[in-house]
């Protein structure tokens, strides 16, 4: 499955969009996809941020002029692209035509539905967008917005009916390191601080943060993380060199361990806040760009971070009552209970599986089933005994593990039962079982890993299970299914798969396919 990613990085855009796309690319590759990037040479930041990545990349030519031409109906961030939409769309199609992707992921505020339609038609592919702003029409399916919001209302009139929205922090785009990194170990005393203001350090904010930390009276170690693409790097290096307790770290492959080793973090208002939440790092966010207003106020309202402003920073509506950074640092150093509360709320909000969910959703059509085996028992039990699964099952009582293992052994030996495990690229995502009834129909029971619901995997699981049964048992074959009252999702699943009946009992006949003479 070939998937292309169209994204840019520059002094104006920053590096966050590219960083999160690299995380998605890694997850897709793990599942067996081929991934290729398309990036325009806007300045030196893009190439520095892409670094030594192993992914193939098509570098689009640098813009001829200083900025993209504008028109009244252009996206508000069109200048970020450096060229007009039609030119970029044509360049993107030309760069990918021979490679032939089945899906293009675009993470760019400069492009709207016209670009999506142009590239989709030119490559005969599907289109997905990553967005935070909801400020323009989008012609994609699915859409990814990991921020907290009522996405149906936010995108009303900007998406086609039926578009799947992967929305909220359960889809936070984090690198693989955030799955395995041990969380921050809470300390009532702030022993050190971490600072990451983004890969391009907008307006040289890192140096001003260090200044305000010292104004707050904190004299301990401060680690500032940045990148070689930071245009303010010479000044920042000088500032850190003049402070014996400050260190400057450049070009970390990921920030998971950095977040875990400091008792208080200070960062920009972008999606890096979800990384801090996952690690449980108490943090203060400073909003440096308008698009960060889609992240900071919502996380602050949940108590997952504190907001502050630089004395000489932007004056954002809605954040004008935020304390100055020095005051916020002083208050949190003196309040260990507040820091512990932030740590716990952040960890509860972001589980680290967001990137995996995105990749599995995009690769759903590659789902395959294999016969279950006894070694699958503990995994199947964890899924089946989950409260979310039990709530829509005929038996909603808790299931002891030993009882489940005995049941599994019997089912595997039962000639009237076929039990399968579903996988996408080697990742187990669900289970489907067929039990032969007295009328010779095969009763279908299926469930997904409860952490992977809402990704559109159910229909592929059902289709793969039916194909496996037809291949083994032969055709014609009859299937039946029961649905618990109120389980509308399962009712839609069977109806859309060609089952008749309802609302509680469904049936489907697969006729014998006659070969052409």
Short mmCIF file of C-alpha atoms in Angstrom, two decimals:
data_model
loop_
_atom_site.label_atom_id
_atom_site.label_comp_id
_atom_site.label_asym_id
_atom_site.label_seq_id
_atom_site.Cartn_x
_atom_site.Cartn_y
_atom_site.Cartn_z
CA UNK A 1 0.00 0.00 0.00
CA UNK A 2 1.69 3.18 -1.21
CA UNK A 3 0.98 6.32 0.83
CA UNK A 4 2.36 9.79 0.08
CA UNK A 5 2.62 12.61 2.61
CA UNK A 6 2.56 16.26 1.50
CA UNK A 7 3.92 18.52 4.23
CA UNK A 8 6.28 21.48 4.60
CA UNK A 9 8.57 22.92 7.27
CA UNK A 10 10.08 26.39 7.30
CA UNK A 11 10.92 29.29 9.57
CA UNK A 12 7.35 30.51 9.12
CA UNK A 13 5.61 27.14 9.45
CA UNK A 14 7.89 25.58 12.06
CA UNK A 15 8.79 21.89 12.24
CA UNK A 16 5.81 20.47 14.14
CA UNK A 17 3.83 19.44 11.06
CA UNK A 18 6.78 17.52 9.64
CA UNK A 19 7.58 15.91 12.99
CA UNK A 20 4.07 14.55 13.40
CA UNK A 21 3.99 13.31 9.79
CA UNK A 22 7.25 11.45 10.33
CA UNK A 23 5.62 9.72 13.32
CA UNK A 24 2.66 8.66 11.17
CA UNK A 25 5.02 7.45 8.45
CA UNK A 26 6.88 5.26 10.93
CA UNK A 27 3.62 3.71 12.16
CA UNK A 28 2.44 3.06 8.60
CA UNK A 29 5.74 1.47 7.66
CA UNK A 30 5.51 -0.84 10.68
CA UNK A 31 2.20 -2.11 9.29
CA UNK A 32 3.70 -2.75 5.86
CA UNK A 33 2.98 0.43 3.91
CA UNK A 34 5.40 2.17 1.57
CA UNK A 35 5.61 5.87 2.43
CA UNK A 36 6.98 8.75 0.36
CA UNK A 37 7.19 12.44 1.31
CA UNK A 38 6.65 15.48 -0.89
CA UNK A 39 8.18 18.67 0.57
CA UNK A 40 8.81 22.07 -1.00
CA UNK A 41 12.18 23.76 -0.50
CA UNK A 42 11.01 26.94 1.24
CA UNK A 43 14.21 27.60 3.22
CA UNK A 44 16.89 25.62 5.01
CA UNK A 45 14.56 24.49 7.82
CA UNK A 46 12.72 21.78 5.86
CA UNK A 47 15.81 19.86 4.86
CA UNK A 48 17.37 20.22 8.31
CA UNK A 49 14.17 18.99 10.01
CA UNK A 50 13.83 16.02 7.62
CA UNK A 51 17.43 15.20 8.45
CA UNK A 52 18.68 11.72 7.75
CA UNK A 53 15.22 10.16 7.62
CA UNK A 54 15.15 6.91 5.68
CA UNK A 55 11.93 7.80 3.87
CA UNK A 56 12.18 8.72 0.19
CA UNK A 57 11.31 12.35 -0.49
CA UNK A 58 10.51 14.42 -3.56
CA UNK A 59 11.74 17.98 -3.04
CA UNK A 60 9.58 20.48 -4.92
CA UNK A 61 11.41 23.51 -6.31
CA UNK A 62 11.72 26.68 -4.27
CA UNK A 63 9.21 29.45 -5.05
CA UNK A 64 10.27 32.06 -7.61
CA UNK A 65 8.79 34.99 -5.67
CA UNK A 66 8.82 36.07 -2.05
CA UNK A 67 5.31 34.76 -1.29
CA UNK A 68 2.35 33.00 -2.86
CA UNK A 69 -0.02 35.18 -4.89
CA UNK A 70 -3.27 35.77 -3.05
CA UNK A 71 -6.90 36.06 -4.10
CA UNK A 72 -10.01 36.90 -2.08
CA UNK A 73 -11.11 33.26 -1.66
CA UNK A 74 -7.63 31.89 -0.88
CA UNK A 75 -6.96 30.01 2.39
CA UNK A 76 -5.74 32.36 5.09
CA UNK A 77 -2.40 30.56 5.29
CA UNK A 78 -1.74 30.34 1.55
CA UNK A 79 1.53 32.26 1.87
CA UNK A 80 2.94 29.30 3.82
CA UNK A 81 3.06 27.31 0.56
CA UNK A 82 5.13 29.87 -1.34
CA UNK A 83 3.10 29.21 -4.52
CA UNK A 84 -0.59 29.21 -5.45
CA UNK A 85 -2.69 26.10 -4.87
CA UNK A 86 -3.00 25.11 -8.54
CA UNK A 87 0.77 25.25 -9.02
CA UNK A 88 1.43 23.21 -5.89
CA UNK A 89 -1.25 20.69 -6.82
CA UNK A 90 0.24 20.24 -10.30
CA UNK A 91 3.75 19.88 -8.87
CA UNK A 92 2.54 17.29 -6.34
CA UNK A 93 0.73 15.24 -8.96
CA UNK A 94 3.72 15.32 -11.30
CA UNK A 95 6.10 14.20 -8.55
CA UNK A 96 3.91 11.22 -7.58
CA UNK A 97 2.31 10.14 -10.85
CA UNK A 98 4.82 7.40 -11.69
CA UNK A 99 4.89 6.10 -8.11
CA UNK A 100 1.11 5.80 -7.93
CA UNK A 101 0.03 6.23 -4.30
CA UNK A 102 -3.38 4.93 -3.23
CA UNK A 103 -3.59 7.60 -0.53
CA UNK A 104 -2.19 11.09 -0.06
CA UNK A 105 -1.97 12.57 3.44
CA UNK A 106 -1.74 16.36 3.46
CA UNK A 107 -0.76 18.36 6.54
CA UNK A 108 -0.85 21.95 5.33
CA UNK A 109 -3.02 24.94 6.26
CA UNK A 110 -2.37 26.50 2.83
CA UNK A 111 -4.53 24.02 0.89
CA UNK A 112 -8.29 23.62 0.74
CA UNK A 113 -10.83 21.47 -1.12
CA UNK A 114 -9.66 22.74 -4.52
CA UNK A 115 -6.15 21.34 -3.93
CA UNK A 116 -7.60 18.11 -2.55
CA UNK A 117 -9.80 17.62 -5.62
CA UNK A 118 -6.96 18.46 -8.02
CA UNK A 119 -4.53 15.98 -6.46
CA UNK A 120 -7.15 13.26 -5.95
CA UNK A 121 -8.30 13.48 -9.57
CA UNK A 122 -4.75 13.69 -10.88
CA UNK A 123 -3.57 10.60 -9.02
CA UNK A 124 -6.87 8.64 -8.76
CA UNK A 125 -6.22 8.23 -5.03
CA UNK A 126 -7.86 8.77 -1.66
CA UNK A 127 -7.13 11.91 0.34
CA UNK A 128 -6.69 12.51 4.07
CA UNK A 129 -6.01 15.84 5.77
CA UNK A 130 -4.50 16.64 9.15
CA UNK A 131 -6.00 19.91 10.36
CA UNK A 132 -6.29 22.03 13.49
CA UNK A 133 -8.05 25.17 12.24
CA UNK A 134 -11.37 24.30 10.52
CA UNK A 135 -11.03 27.57 8.61
CA UNK A 136 -11.57 26.35 5.01
CA UNK A 137 -13.48 23.74 2.98
CA UNK A 138 -11.89 20.28 2.96
CA UNK A 139 -12.56 17.46 0.48
CA UNK A 140 -11.01 14.50 2.30
CA UNK A 141 -11.92 11.25 4.01
CA UNK A 142 -10.83 10.77 6.68
CA UNK A 143 -10.02 14.01 8.47
CA UNK A 144 -7.70 14.02 11.47
CA UNK A 145 -7.93 16.67 14.19
CA UNK A 146 -6.51 15.48 17.51
CA UNK A 147 -7.58 18.56 19.45
CA UNK A 148 -10.42 18.70 21.94
CA UNK A 149 -13.49 20.06 20.18
CA UNK A 150 -17.02 19.33 19.02
CA UNK A 151 -15.76 18.39 15.59
CA UNK A 152 -19.21 17.97 14.05
CA UNK A 153 -19.99 21.57 14.93
CA UNK A 154 -16.50 22.90 14.22
CA UNK A 155 -16.45 21.51 10.67
CA UNK A 156 -20.13 22.06 9.87
CA UNK A 157 -20.36 23.17 6.24
CA UNK A 158 -16.66 22.46 5.59
CA UNK A 159 -16.80 18.68 5.11
CA UNK A 160 -18.86 16.41 2.91
CA UNK A 161 -21.54 14.37 4.66
CA UNK A 162 -20.26 11.03 5.87
CA UNK A 163 -16.62 12.06 6.23
CA UNK A 164 -14.95 10.04 8.98
CA UNK A 165 -13.40 12.36 11.57
CA UNK A 166 -10.60 11.01 13.72
CA UNK A 167 -11.01 13.53 16.49
CA UNK A 168 -9.69 14.19 19.98
CA UNK A 169 -6.57 13.32 22.00
CA UNK A 170 -7.04 9.57 21.49
CA UNK A 171 -5.60 10.38 18.04
CA UNK A 172 -2.72 12.50 19.34
CA UNK A 173 0.21 11.98 16.98
CA UNK A 174 3.11 10.71 19.07
CA UNK A 175 6.23 8.83 18.05
CA UNK A 176 6.84 5.21 19.02
CA UNK A 177 9.13 6.30 21.87
CA UNK A 178 6.09 7.59 23.78
CA UNK A 179 4.68 4.06 24.00
CA UNK A 180 7.71 2.68 25.85
CA UNK A 181 9.18 5.67 27.71
CA UNK A 182 8.59 5.37 31.48
CA UNK A 183 6.47 8.30 32.69
CA UNK A 184 7.78 11.21 34.68
CA UNK A 185 8.40 10.17 38.31
CA UNK A 186 6.83 12.89 40.41
CA UNK A 187 8.99 14.93 42.80
CA UNK A 188 7.50 17.42 45.28
CA UNK A 189 10.61 19.53 44.76
CA UNK A 190 11.36 21.10 41.37
CA UNK A 191 14.94 20.04 40.85
CA UNK A 192 15.26 21.06 37.18
CA UNK A 193 13.25 22.62 34.34
CA UNK A 194 12.91 21.71 30.65
CA UNK A 195 12.19 24.20 27.87
CA UNK A 196 11.08 23.38 24.31
CA UNK A 197 9.52 26.21 22.33
CA UNK A 198 9.36 24.44 18.98
CA UNK A 199 11.90 23.49 16.36
CA UNK A 200 12.25 27.03 14.97
CA UNK A 201 11.91 28.83 18.32
CA UNK A 202 9.48 31.55 17.10
CA UNK A 203 10.75 35.09 17.83
CA UNK A 204 13.60 33.63 19.86
CA UNK A 205 11.24 32.72 22.70
CA UNK A 206 13.59 30.23 24.39
CA UNK A 207 16.02 32.91 25.53
CA UNK A 208 13.18 34.97 26.97
CA UNK A 209 11.81 31.92 28.78
CA UNK A 210 15.21 31.38 30.42
CA UNK A 211 15.24 35.03 31.43
CA UNK A 212 11.82 34.75 33.08
CA UNK A 213 12.69 31.49 34.83
CA UNK A 214 15.59 33.26 36.50
CA UNK A 215 13.34 36.21 37.34
CA UNK A 216 11.08 33.73 39.12
CA UNK A 217 13.95 32.95 41.47
CA UNK A 218 14.74 29.46 40.16
CA UNK A 219 18.52 29.05 40.12
CA UNK A 220 18.66 25.33 39.34
CA UNK A 221 19.43 23.45 36.12
CA UNK A 222 17.47 24.39 32.98
CA UNK A 223 17.74 22.30 29.81
CA UNK A 224 16.67 24.02 26.60
CA UNK A 225 15.99 21.81 23.58
CA UNK A 226 16.07 23.18 20.04
CA UNK A 227 17.14 22.23 16.52
CA UNK A 228 19.83 23.16 14.05
CA UNK A 229 17.09 24.83 12.00
CA UNK A 230 16.48 27.44 14.71
CA UNK A 231 17.25 30.82 13.10
CA UNK A 232 17.89 32.27 16.59
CA UNK A 233 20.41 29.59 17.48
CA UNK A 234 23.51 31.87 17.71
CA UNK A 235 21.80 34.18 20.19
CA UNK A 236 20.37 31.25 22.16
CA UNK A 237 23.78 29.60 22.35
CA UNK A 238 25.27 32.80 23.71
CA UNK A 239 22.54 33.18 26.34
CA UNK A 240 22.96 29.58 27.51
CA UNK A 241 26.72 29.95 27.54
CA UNK A 242 26.41 32.90 29.89
CA UNK A 243 24.28 30.89 32.36
CA UNK A 244 26.28 28.25 34.21
CA UNK A 245 23.15 26.25 35.08
CA UNK A 246 21.65 26.26 31.58
CA UNK A 247 22.34 23.64 28.90
CA UNK A 248 21.36 23.63 25.24
CA UNK A 249 20.51 20.31 23.57
CA UNK A 250 20.02 20.09 19.79
CA UNK A 251 18.29 17.75 17.35
CA UNK A 252 16.97 15.06 19.67
CA UNK A 253 15.25 12.28 17.66
CA UNK A 254 12.36 12.49 20.12
CA UNK A 255 11.65 14.35 23.34
CA UNK A 256 10.14 11.55 25.45
CA UNK A 257 13.13 11.10 27.80
CA UNK A 258 13.64 14.88 27.95
CA UNK A 259 10.08 15.38 29.19
CA UNK A 260 10.53 12.65 31.79
CA UNK A 261 13.73 13.99 33.35
CA UNK A 262 12.54 17.43 34.50
CA UNK A 263 10.05 18.36 37.21
CA UNK A 264 8.54 21.27 35.30
CA UNK A 265 8.30 21.83 31.55
CA UNK A 266 7.78 25.07 29.67
CA UNK A 267 6.77 24.84 26.03
CA UNK A 268 4.98 26.34 23.08
CA UNK A 269 1.28 25.88 22.62
CA UNK A 270 1.35 23.30 19.82
CA UNK A 271 0.76 19.58 19.72
CA UNK A 272 3.95 18.93 21.72
CA UNK A 273 1.65 19.48 24.69
CA UNK A 274 0.15 16.05 23.99
CA UNK A 275 3.64 14.58 24.22
CA UNK A 276 4.08 16.19 27.63
CA UNK A 277 0.67 14.90 28.72
CA UNK A 278 1.56 11.35 27.74
CA UNK A 279 4.74 11.44 29.82
CA UNK A 280 2.91 13.10 32.72
CA UNK A 281 5.24 16.10 32.73
CA UNK A 282 3.70 19.09 34.56
CA UNK A 283 3.88 21.98 32.11
CA UNK A 284 3.29 25.62 31.34
CA UNK A 285 2.25 26.48 27.78
CA UNK A 286 2.98 29.76 26.05
CA UNK A 287 0.92 30.44 22.94
CA UNK A 288 3.17 31.76 20.18
CA UNK A 289 0.94 31.33 17.09
CA UNK A 290 -2.77 31.66 16.40
CA UNK A 291 -3.24 27.98 15.47
CA UNK A 292 -2.07 27.00 18.97
CA UNK A 293 -5.30 28.47 20.34
CA UNK A 294 -6.90 25.21 19.18
CA UNK A 295 -4.82 23.35 21.78
CA UNK A 296 -3.92 25.42 24.82
CA UNK A 297 -7.24 26.72 26.24
CA UNK A 298 -8.88 23.29 26.01
CA UNK A 299 -6.06 21.47 27.81
CA UNK A 300 -5.88 24.22 30.41
CA UNK A 301 -9.63 23.91 31.05
CA UNK A 302 -9.11 20.21 31.81
CA UNK A 303 -6.29 21.00 34.22
CA UNK A 304 -3.67 19.20 32.10
CA UNK A 305 -1.44 22.29 31.88
CA UNK A 306 -1.13 25.90 32.97
CA UNK A 307 -1.00 28.86 30.60
CA UNK A 308 1.29 31.86 30.85
CA UNK A 309 2.46 34.74 28.68
CA UNK A 310 5.76 36.36 28.01
CA UNK A 311 6.04 39.99 29.06
CA UNK A 312 6.91 40.94 25.48
CA UNK A 313 4.96 38.14 23.77
CA UNK A 314 1.73 38.02 21.72
CA UNK A 315 -1.45 39.37 23.29
CA UNK A 316 -4.02 36.72 22.40
CA UNK A 317 -7.76 37.27 23.00
CA UNK A 318 -8.93 34.87 25.67
CA UNK A 319 -5.46 34.54 27.20
CA UNK A 320 -4.97 38.13 28.29
CA UNK A 321 -5.66 37.20 31.90
CA UNK A 322 -2.92 34.55 31.88
CA UNK A 323 -0.16 35.28 34.39
CA UNK A 324 3.30 36.34 33.31
CA UNK A 325 5.64 33.39 32.96
CA UNK A 326 7.81 34.33 35.95
CA UNK A 327 4.72 34.43 38.17
CA UNK A 328 3.42 31.09 36.82
CA UNK A 329 6.78 29.39 37.40
CA UNK A 330 7.03 30.77 40.94
CA UNK A 331 3.48 29.60 41.76
CA UNK A 332 3.95 26.05 40.46
CA UNK A 333 7.30 25.55 42.15
CA UNK A 334 5.55 26.35 45.41
CA UNK A 335 2.55 24.09 44.72
CA UNK A 336 3.50 20.38 44.41
CA UNK A 337 -0.16 19.30 44.69
CA UNK A 338 -1.04 21.29 41.56
CA UNK A 339 1.89 19.78 39.66
CA UNK A 340 0.90 16.26 40.68
CA UNK A 341 -2.69 16.92 39.60
CA UNK A 342 -1.54 18.16 36.18
CA UNK A 343 0.65 15.11 35.75
CA UNK A 344 -2.19 12.69 36.50
CA UNK A 345 -4.73 14.49 34.32
CA UNK A 346 -2.36 14.63 31.38
CA UNK A 347 -1.60 10.91 31.58
CA UNK A 348 -5.30 10.09 31.74
CA UNK A 349 -5.97 12.16 28.62
CA UNK A 350 -3.34 10.73 26.23
CA UNK A 351 -2.63 6.99 26.10
CA UNK A 352 0.10 7.03 23.44
CA UNK A 353 -1.76 4.86 20.89
CA UNK A 354 -3.02 7.73 18.73
CA UNK A 355 -0.53 7.28 15.89
CA UNK A 356 -1.15 3.53 15.85
CA UNK A 357 -4.91 4.14 15.61
CA UNK A 358 -4.42 6.49 12.67
CA UNK A 359 -2.21 4.00 10.83
CA UNK A 360 -4.60 1.10 11.47
CA UNK A 361 -7.54 3.15 10.19
CA UNK A 362 -5.67 4.00 6.98
CA UNK A 363 -4.54 0.38 6.51
CA UNK A 364 -7.91 -1.19 7.38
CA UNK A 365 -8.41 -2.61 3.89
CA UNK A 366 -5.35 -4.85 4.39
CA UNK A 367 -6.94 -6.65 7.38
CA UNK A 368 -6.55 -10.43 7.30
CA UNK A 369 -7.70 -13.20 9.63
CA UNK A 370 -5.86 -16.29 10.83
CA UNK A 371 -7.03 -19.23 12.94
CA UNK A 372 -6.88 -18.49 16.65
CA UNK A 373 -4.61 -20.55 18.88
CA UNK A 374 -4.37 -21.20 22.60
CA UNK A 375 -1.50 -18.70 22.93
CA UNK A 376 -4.00 -15.96 22.00
CA UNK A 377 -5.98 -16.67 25.16
CA UNK A 378 -4.81 -13.85 27.42
CA UNK A 379 -5.14 -11.25 24.65
CA UNK A 380 -8.63 -12.43 23.69
CA UNK A 381 -9.65 -12.47 27.34
CA UNK A 382 -8.48 -8.89 27.84
CA UNK A 383 -10.60 -7.76 24.90
CA UNK A 384 -13.67 -9.85 25.75
CA UNK A 385 -13.62 -9.04 29.47
CA UNK A 386 -13.25 -5.29 28.90
CA UNK A 387 -16.32 -3.42 30.25
CA UNK A 388 -16.86 -1.84 26.82
CA UNK A 389 -17.16 -5.27 25.19
CA UNK A 390 -19.24 -6.81 27.97
CA UNK A 391 -21.72 -3.93 27.76
CA UNK A 392 -22.81 -5.01 24.25
CA UNK A 393 -22.56 -8.77 24.78
CA UNK A 394 -25.19 -11.33 25.71
CA UNK A 395 -23.24 -12.09 28.89
CA UNK A 396 -22.16 -8.84 30.55
CA UNK A 397 -20.69 -10.44 33.69
CA UNK A 398 -16.93 -10.37 34.35
CA UNK A 399 -15.13 -13.38 32.90
CA UNK A 400 -12.41 -15.13 34.95
CA UNK A 401 -9.24 -15.82 32.97
CA UNK A 402 -9.11 -19.52 33.86
CA UNK A 403 -12.71 -19.97 32.77
CA UNK A 404 -12.00 -18.17 29.50
CA UNK A 405 -8.96 -20.36 28.80
CA UNK A 406 -11.03 -23.52 29.36
CA UNK A 407 -13.71 -22.16 27.02
CA UNK A 408 -11.09 -21.31 24.36
CA UNK A 409 -9.60 -24.81 24.48
CA UNK A 410 -13.07 -26.31 23.96
CA UNK A 411 -13.85 -23.99 21.06
CA UNK A 412 -10.59 -24.74 19.30
CA UNK A 413 -11.42 -28.46 19.45
CA UNK A 414 -15.06 -27.98 18.38
CA UNK A 415 -15.70 -29.02 14.76
CA UNK A 416 -18.74 -26.75 14.77
CA UNK A 417 -16.75 -23.64 15.56
CA UNK A 418 -14.29 -21.49 13.63
CA UNK A 419 -12.42 -18.85 15.62
CA UNK A 420 -10.15 -16.29 13.96
CA UNK A 421 -7.88 -13.45 15.05
CA UNK A 422 -7.75 -10.37 12.81
CA UNK A 423 -4.45 -8.65 12.06
CA UNK A 424 -3.26 -5.60 10.15
CA UNK A 425 0.41 -5.82 9.32
CA UNK A 426 0.97 -8.26 12.18
CA UNK A 427 -0.89 -6.15 14.75
CA UNK A 428 -3.83 -8.03 16.28
CA UNK A 429 -6.97 -5.86 16.21
CA UNK A 430 -9.94 -8.14 16.87
CA UNK A 431 -11.57 -11.55 16.77
CA UNK A 432 -14.44 -13.18 14.88
CA UNK A 433 -16.14 -16.52 15.65
CA UNK A 434 -18.59 -18.65 13.68
CA UNK A 435 -20.69 -21.30 15.46
CA UNK A 436 -22.73 -23.79 13.42
CA UNK A 437 -26.43 -23.77 14.31
CA UNK A 438 -29.03 -26.57 14.07
CA UNK A 439 -30.30 -25.05 10.83
CA UNK A 440 -26.73 -25.25 9.43
CA UNK A 441 -26.31 -21.45 9.46
CA UNK A 442 -23.12 -20.11 11.04
CA UNK A 443 -23.73 -17.63 13.86
CA UNK A 444 -21.31 -14.69 13.78
CA UNK A 445 -19.77 -13.13 16.90
CA UNK A 446 -17.06 -10.50 16.65
CA UNK A 447 -15.34 -7.86 18.71
CA UNK A 448 -12.39 -5.50 18.37
CA UNK A 449 -9.61 -4.53 20.72
CA UNK A 450 -11.63 -1.98 22.77
CA UNK A 451 -8.85 0.58 22.29
CA UNK A 452 -9.34 0.38 18.52
CA UNK A 453 -13.04 1.08 18.10
CA UNK A 454 -14.21 3.96 15.92
CA UNK A 455 -11.64 3.30 13.18
CA UNK A 456 -13.90 1.59 10.67
CA UNK A 457 -12.30 -1.82 11.25
CA UNK A 458 -15.51 -3.72 11.95
CA UNK A 459 -16.66 -4.08 8.34
CA UNK A 460 -13.25 -5.32 7.23
CA UNK A 461 -13.21 -7.82 10.09
CA UNK A 462 -16.63 -9.15 9.08
CA UNK A 463 -15.70 -9.32 5.39
CA UNK A 464 -12.42 -11.11 6.08
CA UNK A 465 -14.16 -13.61 8.37
CA UNK A 466 -16.83 -14.36 5.79
CA UNK A 467 -14.20 -14.87 3.07
CA UNK A 468 -12.27 -17.26 5.30
CA UNK A 469 -15.43 -19.28 5.97
CA UNK A 470 -16.37 -19.43 2.28
CA UNK A 471 -12.85 -20.61 1.44
CA UNK A 472 -12.94 -23.35 4.08
CA UNK A 473 -16.58 -24.48 4.16
CA UNK A 474 -17.48 -23.67 0.57
CA UNK A 475 -20.48 -22.01 -0.97
CA UNK A 476 -23.39 -21.58 -0.66
CA UNK A 477 -23.23 -20.71 3.02
CA UNK A 478 -25.61 -19.01 5.45
CA UNK A 479 -24.66 -16.59 8.20
CA UNK A 480 -26.72 -15.30 11.10
CA UNK A 481 -26.11 -12.75 13.85
CA UNK A 482 -27.68 -11.44 17.03
CA UNK A 483 -27.51 -7.82 18.17
CA UNK A 484 -28.20 -6.61 21.69
CA UNK A 485 -30.97 -3.99 22.09
CA UNK A 486 -29.58 -0.48 21.63
CA UNK A 487 -26.37 -1.60 19.90
CA UNK A 488 -26.87 0.58 16.84
CA UNK A 489 -23.27 0.27 15.68
CA UNK A 490 -23.58 -3.52 15.30
CA UNK A 491 -26.96 -3.19 13.63
CA UNK A 492 -25.47 -0.82 11.03
CA UNK A 493 -22.49 -3.12 10.55
CA UNK A 494 -24.63 -6.12 9.60
CA UNK A 495 -27.11 -4.10 7.55
CA UNK A 496 -24.33 -2.49 5.52
CA UNK A 497 -22.75 -5.93 5.00
CA UNK A 498 -25.89 -7.23 3.28
CA UNK A 499 -27.60 -8.93 6.22
CA UNK A 500 -31.40 -8.77 6.31
CA UNK A 501 -33.73 -8.70 9.27
CA UNK A 502 -33.35 -6.75 12.46
CA UNK A 503 -33.51 -5.12 14.81
CA UNK A 504 -32.14 -8.03 16.89
CA UNK A 505 -31.68 -10.96 14.46
CA UNK A 506 -29.95 -10.80 11.08
CA UNK A 507 -29.26 -13.32 8.31
CA UNK A 508 -27.26 -13.47 5.09
CA UNK A 509 -27.02 -16.07 2.34
CA UNK A 510 -23.85 -16.26 0.23
CA UNK A 511 -24.81 -17.95 -3.01
CA UNK A 512 -22.50 -20.24 -4.93
CA UNK A 513 -20.48 -18.28 -7.49
CA UNK A 514 -20.62 -19.96 -10.88
CA UNK A 515 -17.51 -19.69 -13.00
CA UNK A 516 -17.73 -18.29 -16.51
CA UNK A 517 -17.69 -20.90 -19.29
#
